[in-house]
mmCIF file of C-alpha atoms in Angstrom:
data_model
loop_
_atom_site.group_PDB
_atom_site.id
_atom_site.type_symbol
_atom_site.label_atom_id
_atom_site.label_comp_id
_atom_site.label_asym_id
_atom_site.label_seq_id
_atom_site.Cartn_x
_atom_site.Cartn_y
_atom_site.Cartn_z
ATOM 1 C CA GLU A 1 63.198 230.804 60.617
ATOM 2 C CA THR A 2 60.414 231.897 58.342
ATOM 3 C CA GLY A 3 60.211 233.403 54.867
ATOM 4 C CA VAL A 4 63.193 233.708 52.568
ATOM 5 C CA THR A 5 66.670 234.020 54.055
ATOM 6 C CA GLN A 6 69.709 235.211 52.112
ATOM 7 C CA THR A 7 73.328 235.007 53.195
ATOM 8 C CA PRO A 8 75.618 236.831 53.365
ATOM 9 C CA ARG A 9 73.942 240.222 53.643
ATOM 10 C CA HIS A 10 77.041 241.995 52.383
ATOM 11 C CA LEU A 11 79.929 240.696 50.292
ATOM 12 C CA VAL A 12 83.048 242.392 48.975
ATOM 13 C CA MET A 13 85.092 240.380 46.521
ATOM 14 C CA GLY A 14 87.967 240.856 44.129
ATOM 15 C CA MET A 15 87.616 240.185 40.449
ATOM 16 C CA THR A 16 89.589 236.948 40.706
ATOM 17 C CA ASN A 17 87.691 235.539 43.683
ATOM 18 C CA LYS A 18 85.084 232.783 43.748
ATOM 19 C CA LYS A 19 82.174 233.171 46.125
ATOM 20 C CA SER A 20 78.617 231.896 46.492
ATOM 21 C CA LEU A 21 75.359 233.511 47.533
ATOM 22 C CA LYS A 22 72.865 231.370 49.402
ATOM 23 C CA CYS A 23 69.093 231.540 49.548
ATOM 24 C CA GLU A 24 66.788 229.390 51.668
ATOM 25 C CA GLN A 25 63.002 229.467 51.742
ATOM 26 C CA HIS A 26 60.830 228.040 54.522
ATOM 27 C CA LEU A 27 57.481 228.549 52.800
ATOM 28 C CA GLY A 28 57.063 225.267 50.952
ATOM 29 C CA HIS A 29 57.176 227.084 47.623
ATOM 30 C CA ASN A 30 58.128 225.224 44.456
ATOM 31 C CA ALA A 31 59.762 227.998 42.444
ATOM 32 C CA MET A 32 62.781 230.168 43.201
ATOM 33 C CA TYR A 33 64.296 233.147 41.436
ATOM 34 C CA TRP A 34 67.419 235.302 41.335
ATOM 35 C CA TYR A 35 67.013 239.006 40.565
ATOM 36 C CA LYS A 36 69.652 241.710 40.252
ATOM 37 C CA GLN A 37 68.956 245.274 41.308
ATOM 38 C CA SER A 38 71.388 247.897 40.052
ATOM 39 C CA ALA A 39 71.071 251.591 40.766
ATOM 40 C CA LYS A 40 68.399 253.342 38.689
ATOM 41 C CA LYS A 41 67.456 250.128 36.876
ATOM 42 C CA PRO A 42 64.480 247.785 37.173
ATOM 43 C CA LEU A 43 64.865 244.540 39.043
ATOM 44 C CA GLU A 44 66.369 242.277 36.395
ATOM 45 C CA LEU A 45 65.361 238.638 36.326
ATOM 46 C CA MET A 46 68.439 236.380 36.151
ATOM 47 C CA PHE A 47 67.318 232.799 36.727
ATOM 48 C CA VAL A 48 64.125 230.875 37.426
ATOM 49 C CA TYR A 49 63.926 227.429 38.952
ATOM 50 C CA SER A 50 60.615 225.597 39.005
ATOM 51 C CA LEU A 51 60.434 222.222 40.722
ATOM 52 C CA GLU A 52 64.244 222.329 40.956
ATOM 53 C CA GLU A 53 64.687 222.623 37.195
ATOM 54 C CA ARG A 54 66.039 225.746 35.588
ATOM 55 C CA VAL A 55 63.296 227.066 33.347
ATOM 56 C CA GLU A 56 64.693 230.443 32.485
ATOM 57 C CA ASN A 57 68.155 231.900 32.064
ATOM 58 C CA ASN A 58 67.783 235.510 31.091
ATOM 59 C CA SER A 59 70.979 235.953 29.028
ATOM 60 C CA VAL A 60 73.115 236.093 32.127
ATOM 61 C CA PRO A 61 76.932 235.922 31.671
ATOM 62 C CA SER A 62 78.500 232.580 32.498
ATOM 63 C CA ARG A 63 80.446 234.108 35.398
ATOM 64 C CA PHE A 64 77.125 233.697 37.271
ATOM 65 C CA SER A 65 76.241 230.059 37.857
ATOM 66 C CA PRO A 66 73.038 229.072 39.691
ATOM 67 C CA GLU A 67 72.425 225.849 41.569
ATOM 68 C CA CYS A 68 69.190 224.522 43.030
ATOM 69 C CA PRO A 69 69.897 221.308 44.952
ATOM 70 C CA ASN A 70 66.332 221.074 46.323
ATOM 71 C CA SER A 71 63.154 223.119 46.429
ATOM 72 C CA SER A 72 64.225 224.982 49.562
ATOM 73 C CA HIS A 73 67.717 226.076 48.572
ATOM 74 C CA LEU A 74 69.138 228.194 45.792
ATOM 75 C CA PHE A 75 72.738 229.254 45.259
ATOM 76 C CA LEU A 76 74.412 231.738 42.963
ATOM 77 C CA HIS A 77 78.058 230.896 42.346
ATOM 78 C CA LEU A 78 80.213 233.841 41.348
ATOM 79 C CA HIS A 79 83.625 233.847 39.673
ATOM 80 C CA THR A 80 85.733 236.335 37.746
ATOM 81 C CA LEU A 81 83.220 239.118 38.283
ATOM 82 C CA GLN A 82 83.506 242.665 36.965
ATOM 83 C CA PRO A 83 83.003 245.910 38.896
ATOM 84 C CA GLU A 84 79.741 246.493 36.983
ATOM 85 C CA ASP A 85 78.388 243.334 38.630
ATOM 86 C CA SER A 86 78.221 245.226 41.912
ATOM 87 C CA ALA A 87 74.537 245.304 42.842
ATOM 88 C CA LEU A 88 71.901 244.020 45.224
ATOM 89 C CA TYR A 89 71.101 240.381 44.466
ATOM 90 C CA LEU A 90 67.625 239.348 45.509
ATOM 91 C CA CYS A 91 66.247 235.850 45.854
ATOM 92 C CA ALA A 92 62.516 235.182 45.742
ATOM 93 C CA SER A 93 60.210 232.196 45.933
ATOM 94 C CA SER A 94 56.643 231.527 44.880
ATOM 95 C CA GLN A 95 54.112 228.738 44.553
ATOM 96 C CA THR A 96 53.084 227.969 41.016
ATOM 97 C CA GLY A 97 50.057 226.100 39.793
ATOM 98 C CA GLN A 98 47.715 227.044 42.620
ATOM 99 C CA GLY A 99 46.650 230.552 41.789
ATOM 100 C CA PHE A 100 48.693 233.669 42.025
ATOM 101 C CA TYR A 101 50.536 234.348 45.245
ATOM 102 C CA GLY A 102 53.179 236.736 44.058
ATOM 103 C CA TYR A 103 56.679 236.449 45.293
ATOM 104 C CA THR A 104 58.260 236.450 48.711
ATOM 105 C CA PHE A 105 61.649 238.150 48.583
ATOM 106 C CA GLY A 106 64.677 237.800 50.775
ATOM 107 C CA SER A 107 66.499 240.864 52.093
ATOM 108 C CA GLY A 108 69.187 240.549 49.443
ATOM 109 C CA THR A 109 72.968 240.355 49.312
ATOM 110 C CA ARG A 110 74.748 243.631 48.642
ATOM 111 C CA LEU A 111 77.681 242.671 46.431
ATOM 112 C CA THR A 112 80.652 244.932 45.788
ATOM 113 C CA VAL A 113 83.295 243.862 43.268
ATOM 114 C CA VAL A 114 86.631 245.594 43.658
ATOM 115 C CA ASP B 1 63.165 247.747 25.866
ATOM 116 C CA GLN B 2 61.343 248.134 29.155
ATOM 117 C CA GLN B 3 57.994 246.378 29.317
ATOM 118 C CA VAL B 4 57.047 247.970 32.627
ATOM 119 C CA LYS B 5 57.757 251.653 33.075
ATOM 120 C CA GLN B 6 57.595 253.878 36.109
ATOM 121 C CA ASN B 7 58.453 257.267 34.697
ATOM 122 C CA SER B 8 58.534 259.175 37.969
ATOM 123 C CA PRO B 9 61.636 258.287 39.976
ATOM 124 C CA SER B 10 60.369 260.136 43.031
ATOM 125 C CA LEU B 11 57.255 261.621 44.613
ATOM 126 C CA SER B 12 56.907 263.839 47.680
ATOM 127 C CA VAL B 13 53.606 264.116 49.518
ATOM 128 C CA GLN B 14 52.429 265.616 52.790
ATOM 129 C CA GLU B 15 51.029 263.394 55.505
ATOM 130 C CA GLY B 16 47.289 262.950 55.178
ATOM 131 C CA ARG B 17 47.223 263.707 51.468
ATOM 132 C CA ILE B 18 46.805 261.259 48.609
ATOM 133 C CA SER B 19 49.835 259.621 46.956
ATOM 134 C CA ILE B 20 49.389 258.496 43.358
ATOM 135 C CA LEU B 21 52.058 256.297 41.825
ATOM 136 C CA ASN B 22 51.856 255.509 38.139
ATOM 137 C CA CYS B 23 52.948 252.616 35.981
ATOM 138 C CA ASP B 24 52.718 251.968 32.235
ATOM 139 C CA TYR B 25 53.247 248.717 30.402
ATOM 140 C CA THR B 26 53.713 247.713 26.807
ATOM 141 C CA ASN B 27 52.999 243.981 26.731
ATOM 142 C CA SER B 28 49.295 243.321 26.127
ATOM 143 C CA MET B 29 49.804 239.721 27.279
ATOM 144 C CA PHE B 30 50.275 240.813 30.879
ATOM 145 C CA ASP B 31 47.308 239.562 32.873
ATOM 146 C CA TYR B 32 48.302 240.222 36.450
ATOM 147 C CA PHE B 33 49.789 243.318 38.028
ATOM 148 C CA LEU B 34 51.306 243.817 41.436
ATOM 149 C CA TRP B 35 52.789 246.557 43.557
ATOM 150 C CA TYR B 36 55.694 245.916 45.872
ATOM 151 C CA LYS B 37 57.100 248.155 48.561
ATOM 152 C CA LYS B 38 60.771 248.208 49.532
ATOM 153 C CA TYR B 39 62.481 249.727 52.533
ATOM 154 C CA PRO B 40 66.270 250.218 52.563
ATOM 155 C CA ALA B 41 68.231 247.072 53.451
ATOM 156 C CA GLU B 42 65.128 244.894 53.009
ATOM 157 C CA GLY B 43 63.704 242.892 50.140
ATOM 158 C CA PRO B 44 60.526 244.049 48.368
ATOM 159 C CA THR B 45 57.282 243.056 50.064
ATOM 160 C CA PHE B 46 53.998 242.434 48.317
ATOM 161 C CA LEU B 47 51.474 245.227 48.727
ATOM 162 C CA ILE B 48 48.479 244.770 46.435
ATOM 163 C CA SER B 49 47.621 243.155 43.112
ATOM 164 C CA ILE B 50 45.014 243.277 40.384
ATOM 165 C CA SER B 51 43.929 240.875 37.698
ATOM 166 C CA SER B 52 43.415 242.113 34.152
ATOM 167 C CA ILE B 53 39.721 241.226 34.373
ATOM 168 C CA LYS B 54 39.225 243.934 36.991
ATOM 169 C CA ASP B 55 39.701 247.685 36.900
ATOM 170 C CA LYS B 56 39.987 248.342 40.610
ATOM 171 C CA ASN B 57 41.146 246.579 43.731
ATOM 172 C CA GLU B 58 41.075 248.093 47.186
ATOM 173 C CA ASP B 59 42.794 247.063 50.399
ATOM 174 C CA GLY B 60 42.520 249.506 53.254
ATOM 175 C CA ARG B 61 44.347 252.715 52.385
ATOM 176 C CA PHE B 62 45.677 251.216 49.141
ATOM 177 C CA THR B 63 43.775 251.085 45.857
ATOM 178 C CA VAL B 64 45.088 249.969 42.499
ATOM 179 C CA PHE B 65 43.372 251.083 39.298
ATOM 180 C CA LEU B 66 43.897 249.406 35.947
ATOM 181 C CA ASN B 67 43.161 251.000 32.581
ATOM 182 C CA LYS B 68 43.759 248.253 30.036
ATOM 183 C CA SER B 69 43.048 250.360 26.984
ATOM 184 C CA ALA B 70 45.725 252.833 28.066
ATOM 185 C CA LYS B 71 48.011 250.078 29.424
ATOM 186 C CA HIS B 72 48.256 252.052 32.602
ATOM 187 C CA LEU B 73 47.869 251.310 36.271
ATOM 188 C CA SER B 74 48.119 253.457 39.326
ATOM 189 C CA LEU B 75 48.433 252.969 43.059
ATOM 190 C CA HIS B 76 46.563 255.363 45.312
ATOM 191 C CA ILE B 77 47.472 255.673 48.973
ATOM 192 C CA VAL B 78 45.079 257.689 51.082
ATOM 193 C CA PRO B 79 45.699 259.066 53.584
ATOM 194 C CA SER B 80 49.478 258.927 53.184
ATOM 195 C CA GLN B 81 51.538 258.310 56.305
ATOM 196 C CA PRO B 82 55.257 258.854 57.018
ATOM 197 C CA GLY B 83 55.676 255.075 57.317
ATOM 198 C CA ASP B 84 54.652 254.784 53.669
ATOM 199 C CA SER B 85 57.969 256.364 52.671
ATOM 200 C CA ALA B 86 59.684 253.659 50.610
ATOM 201 C CA VAL B 87 60.426 252.603 47.043
ATOM 202 C CA TYR B 88 57.368 251.272 45.228
ATOM 203 C CA PHE B 89 57.806 248.811 42.378
ATOM 204 C CA CYS B 90 55.186 247.997 39.795
ATOM 205 C CA ALA B 91 55.371 244.439 38.419
ATOM 206 C CA ALA B 92 53.515 242.455 35.785
ATOM 207 C CA SER B 93 53.110 238.832 34.814
ATOM 208 C CA ALA B 94 51.964 237.094 31.642
ATOM 209 C CA GLY B 95 50.579 233.597 31.300
ATOM 210 C CA GLN B 96 50.417 231.149 34.151
ATOM 211 C CA ALA B 97 50.105 232.350 37.714
ATOM 212 C CA GLY B 98 53.403 232.477 39.521
ATOM 213 C CA THR B 99 55.553 232.883 36.438
ATOM 214 C CA ALA B 100 58.389 235.361 36.351
ATOM 215 C CA LEU B 101 57.487 238.922 37.219
ATOM 216 C CA ILE B 102 58.730 241.882 35.188
ATOM 217 C CA PHE B 103 59.462 244.929 37.314
ATOM 218 C CA GLY B 104 59.640 248.649 36.737
ATOM 219 C CA LYS B 105 62.489 250.851 38.025
ATOM 220 C CA GLY B 106 60.582 251.930 41.083
ATOM 221 C CA THR B 107 59.322 255.239 42.467
ATOM 222 C CA THR B 108 60.654 256.603 45.741
ATOM 223 C CA LEU B 109 57.803 258.004 47.826
ATOM 224 C CA SER B 110 58.583 260.469 50.613
ATOM 225 C CA VAL B 111 55.767 261.371 52.981
ATOM 226 C CA SER B 112 56.505 264.337 55.223
ATOM 227 C CA SER B 113 54.752 265.034 58.507
#
């Protein structure tokens, strides 16, 4: 596998469920990100992990809980979500400190909260 | 308050013609700008970038122009092809390379044959 892989691609969950989104990067990057894309809105930065430490938490509700166990894996744990949390959740990775490479995005998880 | 703005949600162009996508920003600390392209059911893919020390960067059919005084950048695609039909996101970064990107809402480009 190459690039950034996100699973599952689609997820439907009830408001009382607990689920997790998974992201894996095979690029040797040292930073990983979660973005949320809602209809007619910009991609919203949620969390940034650099060298496995969370360096940014962009005022995200506590019902979203990220986890970065190593530089290749990133999770987003979900619980007690609201219907307005339905969106496309995108993971990205990049290499910091060695010039600008931009991000490599995964294909996203389309989340529907019912 | 949006720091990166793409005020045109959509653009329709005929094949062979020029497509011009626009982006405005408010944060004068931004020093690197990028364009991403997104097809349905896929993540955004990097297209072209420009540093704030330049005013133009060209890569094949794609050229990005930066006007720092106006805080404006544009992406020119010429000639446009049907395969260019996608959502185009403008993004900006401030400070150290690789730090978090701020994105616009995107512009949907439709190229008809």
